Amino acid sequence: MKRLLLSATMLLCISVGAMAQTKVIFDGYPDVDIIVKRCYVRGNDCILDAVITNHTRYDLRAMVGVGDGLFRTDLTAYDDEGNVYNNYGIRGTFGDSSFGGGTYASSSAVTIPRDVSVKIQFKIKEINEYATVITSLICNFRGMSDEAYGKATLQMKNIPITRE
């Protein structure tokens, strides 16, 4: 009986761990890697750091598209408490360019050289004090695919929030 209970508990732990892993979905160039580095709270803001690495054969010239009507979804984040944060509640930096924070203005174009990583940071203002996970963060790009305008969408899911 103890063995059965232990086996069931282990299976449950493995299942929960598998569901809670951070997942990155990107429909742009397949040779572009995006890795979530960290997600933490400083004051009342949640800061999410990621790096974008260009493994294509060319330098890329890309920009974050905040809300220009080209995409189905604008810059948006969701937490595990059911809160929604839009481009007014999210601002960020992509390389040396900024975006969001109350405007629909996209970032300036940023060059991502071949085989080089560029940081992208999102700051979600006034994150809910009980939130423990960013369940989804959606960000759009131009210049990151062969589609019209180089449009591509990044979605990061199940990002645990570290609190001090």
Short mmCIF file of C-alpha atoms in Angstrom, two decimals:
data_model
loop_
_atom_site.label_atom_id
_atom_site.label_comp_id
_atom_site.label_asym_id
_atom_site.label_seq_id
_atom_site.Cartn_x
_atom_site.Cartn_y
_atom_site.Cartn_z
CA MET A 1 0.00 0.00 0.00
CA LYS A 2 2.84 2.39 0.85
CA ARG A 3 4.49 1.65 -2.47
CA LEU A 4 1.27 2.43 -4.37
CA LEU A 5 0.81 5.69 -2.49
CA LEU A 6 4.45 6.66 -3.08
CA SER A 7 4.16 5.83 -6.80
CA ALA A 8 0.99 7.90 -7.13
CA THR A 9 2.61 10.84 -5.34
CA MET A 10 5.71 10.68 -7.56
CA LEU A 11 3.57 10.56 -10.70
CA LEU A 12 1.60 13.60 -9.52
CA CYS A 13 4.81 15.54 -8.79
CA ILE A 14 6.21 14.72 -12.24
CA SER A 15 2.94 15.80 -13.90
CA VAL A 16 2.80 19.11 -12.03
CA GLY A 17 6.45 19.82 -12.86
CA ALA A 18 5.87 19.12 -16.54
CA MET A 19 2.85 21.45 -16.71
CA ALA A 20 4.61 24.32 -14.96
CA GLN A 21 7.58 24.59 -17.31
CA THR A 22 8.13 27.87 -19.11
CA LYS A 23 7.22 27.57 -22.76
CA VAL A 24 8.27 29.90 -25.57
CA ILE A 25 6.25 29.93 -28.80
CA PHE A 26 7.64 31.99 -31.68
CA ASP A 27 6.26 31.92 -35.21
CA GLY A 28 9.10 33.91 -36.78
CA TYR A 29 12.37 32.65 -38.22
CA PRO A 30 13.11 29.14 -36.88
CA ASP A 31 16.79 30.04 -36.41
CA VAL A 32 15.96 32.70 -33.82
CA ASP A 33 16.19 31.43 -30.24
CA ILE A 34 14.38 33.12 -27.37
CA ILE A 35 15.18 32.20 -23.78
CA VAL A 36 13.53 33.52 -20.63
CA LYS A 37 16.30 34.39 -18.17
CA ARG A 38 14.40 35.56 -15.09
CA CYS A 39 11.13 37.03 -13.83
CA TYR A 40 11.08 38.85 -10.50
CA VAL A 41 9.27 41.56 -8.57
CA ARG A 42 10.96 44.84 -7.66
CA GLY A 43 8.71 47.18 -5.68
CA ASN A 44 5.27 46.84 -7.31
CA ASP A 45 6.60 45.96 -10.77
CA CYS A 46 7.30 42.55 -12.31
CA ILE A 47 10.39 42.47 -14.50
CA LEU A 48 10.87 39.75 -17.10
CA ASP A 49 14.24 39.42 -18.83
CA ALA A 50 14.77 37.35 -21.98
CA VAL A 51 17.42 37.12 -24.68
CA ILE A 52 16.90 36.80 -28.42
CA THR A 53 19.72 35.10 -30.34
CA ASN A 54 19.99 35.35 -34.10
CA HIS A 55 21.27 32.10 -35.64
CA THR A 56 20.13 33.00 -39.17
CA ARG A 57 22.65 33.64 -41.93
CA TYR A 58 22.01 37.39 -41.87
CA ASP A 59 21.87 40.32 -39.47
CA LEU A 60 18.25 41.08 -38.54
CA ARG A 61 16.70 44.53 -38.25
CA ALA A 62 13.69 44.09 -35.96
CA MET A 63 11.28 46.12 -33.86
CA VAL A 64 8.63 45.38 -31.24
CA GLY A 65 5.15 46.12 -32.60
CA VAL A 66 2.99 47.29 -29.69
CA GLY A 67 -0.44 47.97 -31.17
CA ASP A 68 -0.31 49.02 -34.77
CA GLY A 69 -3.26 46.94 -36.03
CA LEU A 70 -1.09 44.47 -37.95
CA PHE A 71 -1.49 41.76 -35.31
CA ARG A 72 -4.50 40.03 -33.75
CA THR A 73 -3.19 40.69 -30.23
CA ASP A 74 -1.37 43.73 -28.91
CA LEU A 75 1.32 43.64 -26.20
CA THR A 76 -0.48 41.81 -23.36
CA ALA A 77 0.31 39.80 -20.22
CA TYR A 78 -1.85 37.63 -17.97
CA ASP A 79 -1.19 36.34 -14.45
CA ASP A 80 -2.46 33.36 -12.47
CA GLU A 81 -4.86 35.61 -10.50
CA GLY A 82 -6.80 36.40 -13.68
CA ASN A 83 -5.41 39.90 -14.20
CA VAL A 84 -4.76 41.33 -17.66
CA TYR A 85 -2.00 43.87 -18.35
CA ASN A 86 -2.00 45.71 -21.69
CA ASN A 87 0.45 48.08 -23.38
CA TYR A 88 -0.51 50.79 -20.86
CA GLY A 89 0.61 48.54 -17.99
CA ILE A 90 3.66 47.09 -19.75
CA ARG A 91 6.70 48.94 -20.94
CA GLY A 92 9.95 47.49 -22.07
CA THR A 93 13.30 47.73 -23.73
CA PHE A 94 14.56 45.87 -26.77
CA GLY A 95 18.27 46.39 -27.21
CA ASP A 96 18.69 50.14 -26.83
CA SER A 97 15.09 50.95 -27.81
CA SER A 98 11.99 51.27 -25.63
CA PHE A 99 8.32 50.44 -26.20
CA GLY A 100 4.91 50.37 -24.50
CA GLY A 101 4.10 52.19 -21.28
CA GLY A 102 0.96 53.92 -22.43
CA THR A 103 1.45 54.39 -26.13
CA TYR A 104 0.90 52.29 -29.21
CA ALA A 105 4.28 53.34 -30.53
CA SER A 106 6.53 50.50 -31.58
CA SER A 107 10.17 50.37 -30.63
CA SER A 108 12.82 51.71 -32.95
CA ALA A 109 14.45 49.14 -35.19
CA VAL A 110 17.21 47.17 -33.47
CA THR A 111 19.96 45.30 -35.29
CA ILE A 112 20.53 41.74 -34.11
CA PRO A 113 23.83 40.63 -35.66
CA ARG A 114 24.35 37.03 -36.74
CA ASP A 115 25.13 34.70 -33.79
CA VAL A 116 24.62 37.48 -31.23
CA SER A 117 22.10 37.80 -28.38
CA VAL A 118 20.08 40.94 -27.65
CA LYS A 119 18.19 41.49 -24.39
CA ILE A 120 14.48 42.20 -24.28
CA GLN A 121 12.99 43.29 -20.97
CA PHE A 122 9.35 43.70 -20.00
CA LYS A 123 8.25 45.67 -16.94
CA ILE A 124 4.66 44.96 -15.87
CA LYS A 125 3.53 47.86 -13.69
CA GLU A 126 1.54 47.24 -10.50
CA ILE A 127 1.62 43.43 -10.65
CA ASN A 128 -0.97 41.78 -8.41
CA GLU A 129 0.54 41.07 -5.00
CA TYR A 130 -0.69 37.45 -5.05
CA ALA A 131 0.42 36.59 -8.59
CA THR A 132 2.98 33.77 -8.71
CA VAL A 133 3.07 33.05 -12.46
CA ILE A 134 2.83 35.04 -15.67
CA THR A 135 0.55 32.59 -17.47
CA SER A 136 1.06 34.30 -20.83
CA LEU A 137 2.92 37.28 -22.28
CA ILE A 138 2.36 38.13 -25.94
CA CYS A 139 4.70 40.40 -27.89
CA ASN A 140 4.76 41.13 -31.62
CA PHE A 141 7.72 41.88 -33.86
CA ARG A 142 8.40 43.25 -37.31
CA GLY A 143 11.45 42.15 -39.27
CA MET A 144 11.57 38.66 -37.76
CA SER A 145 9.99 36.51 -40.50
CA ASP A 146 9.34 36.19 -44.24
CA GLU A 147 5.71 37.26 -43.73
CA ALA A 148 4.45 40.69 -44.81
CA TYR A 149 6.31 43.37 -42.83
CA GLY A 150 8.37 40.57 -41.29
CA LYS A 151 5.63 40.06 -38.72
CA ALA A 152 6.09 37.45 -36.00
CA THR A 153 4.48 36.80 -32.63
CA LEU A 154 6.20 35.68 -29.45
CA GLN A 155 4.22 34.07 -26.66
CA MET A 156 5.86 33.07 -23.38
CA LYS A 157 3.82 30.89 -21.02
CA ASN A 158 4.00 29.72 -17.40
CA ILE A 159 6.78 32.00 -16.22
CA PRO A 160 7.26 31.73 -12.44
CA ILE A 161 7.58 35.03 -10.59
CA THR A 162 10.31 35.27 -7.96
CA ARG A 163 9.57 37.52 -5.00
CA GLU A 164 12.04 38.78 -2.41
#
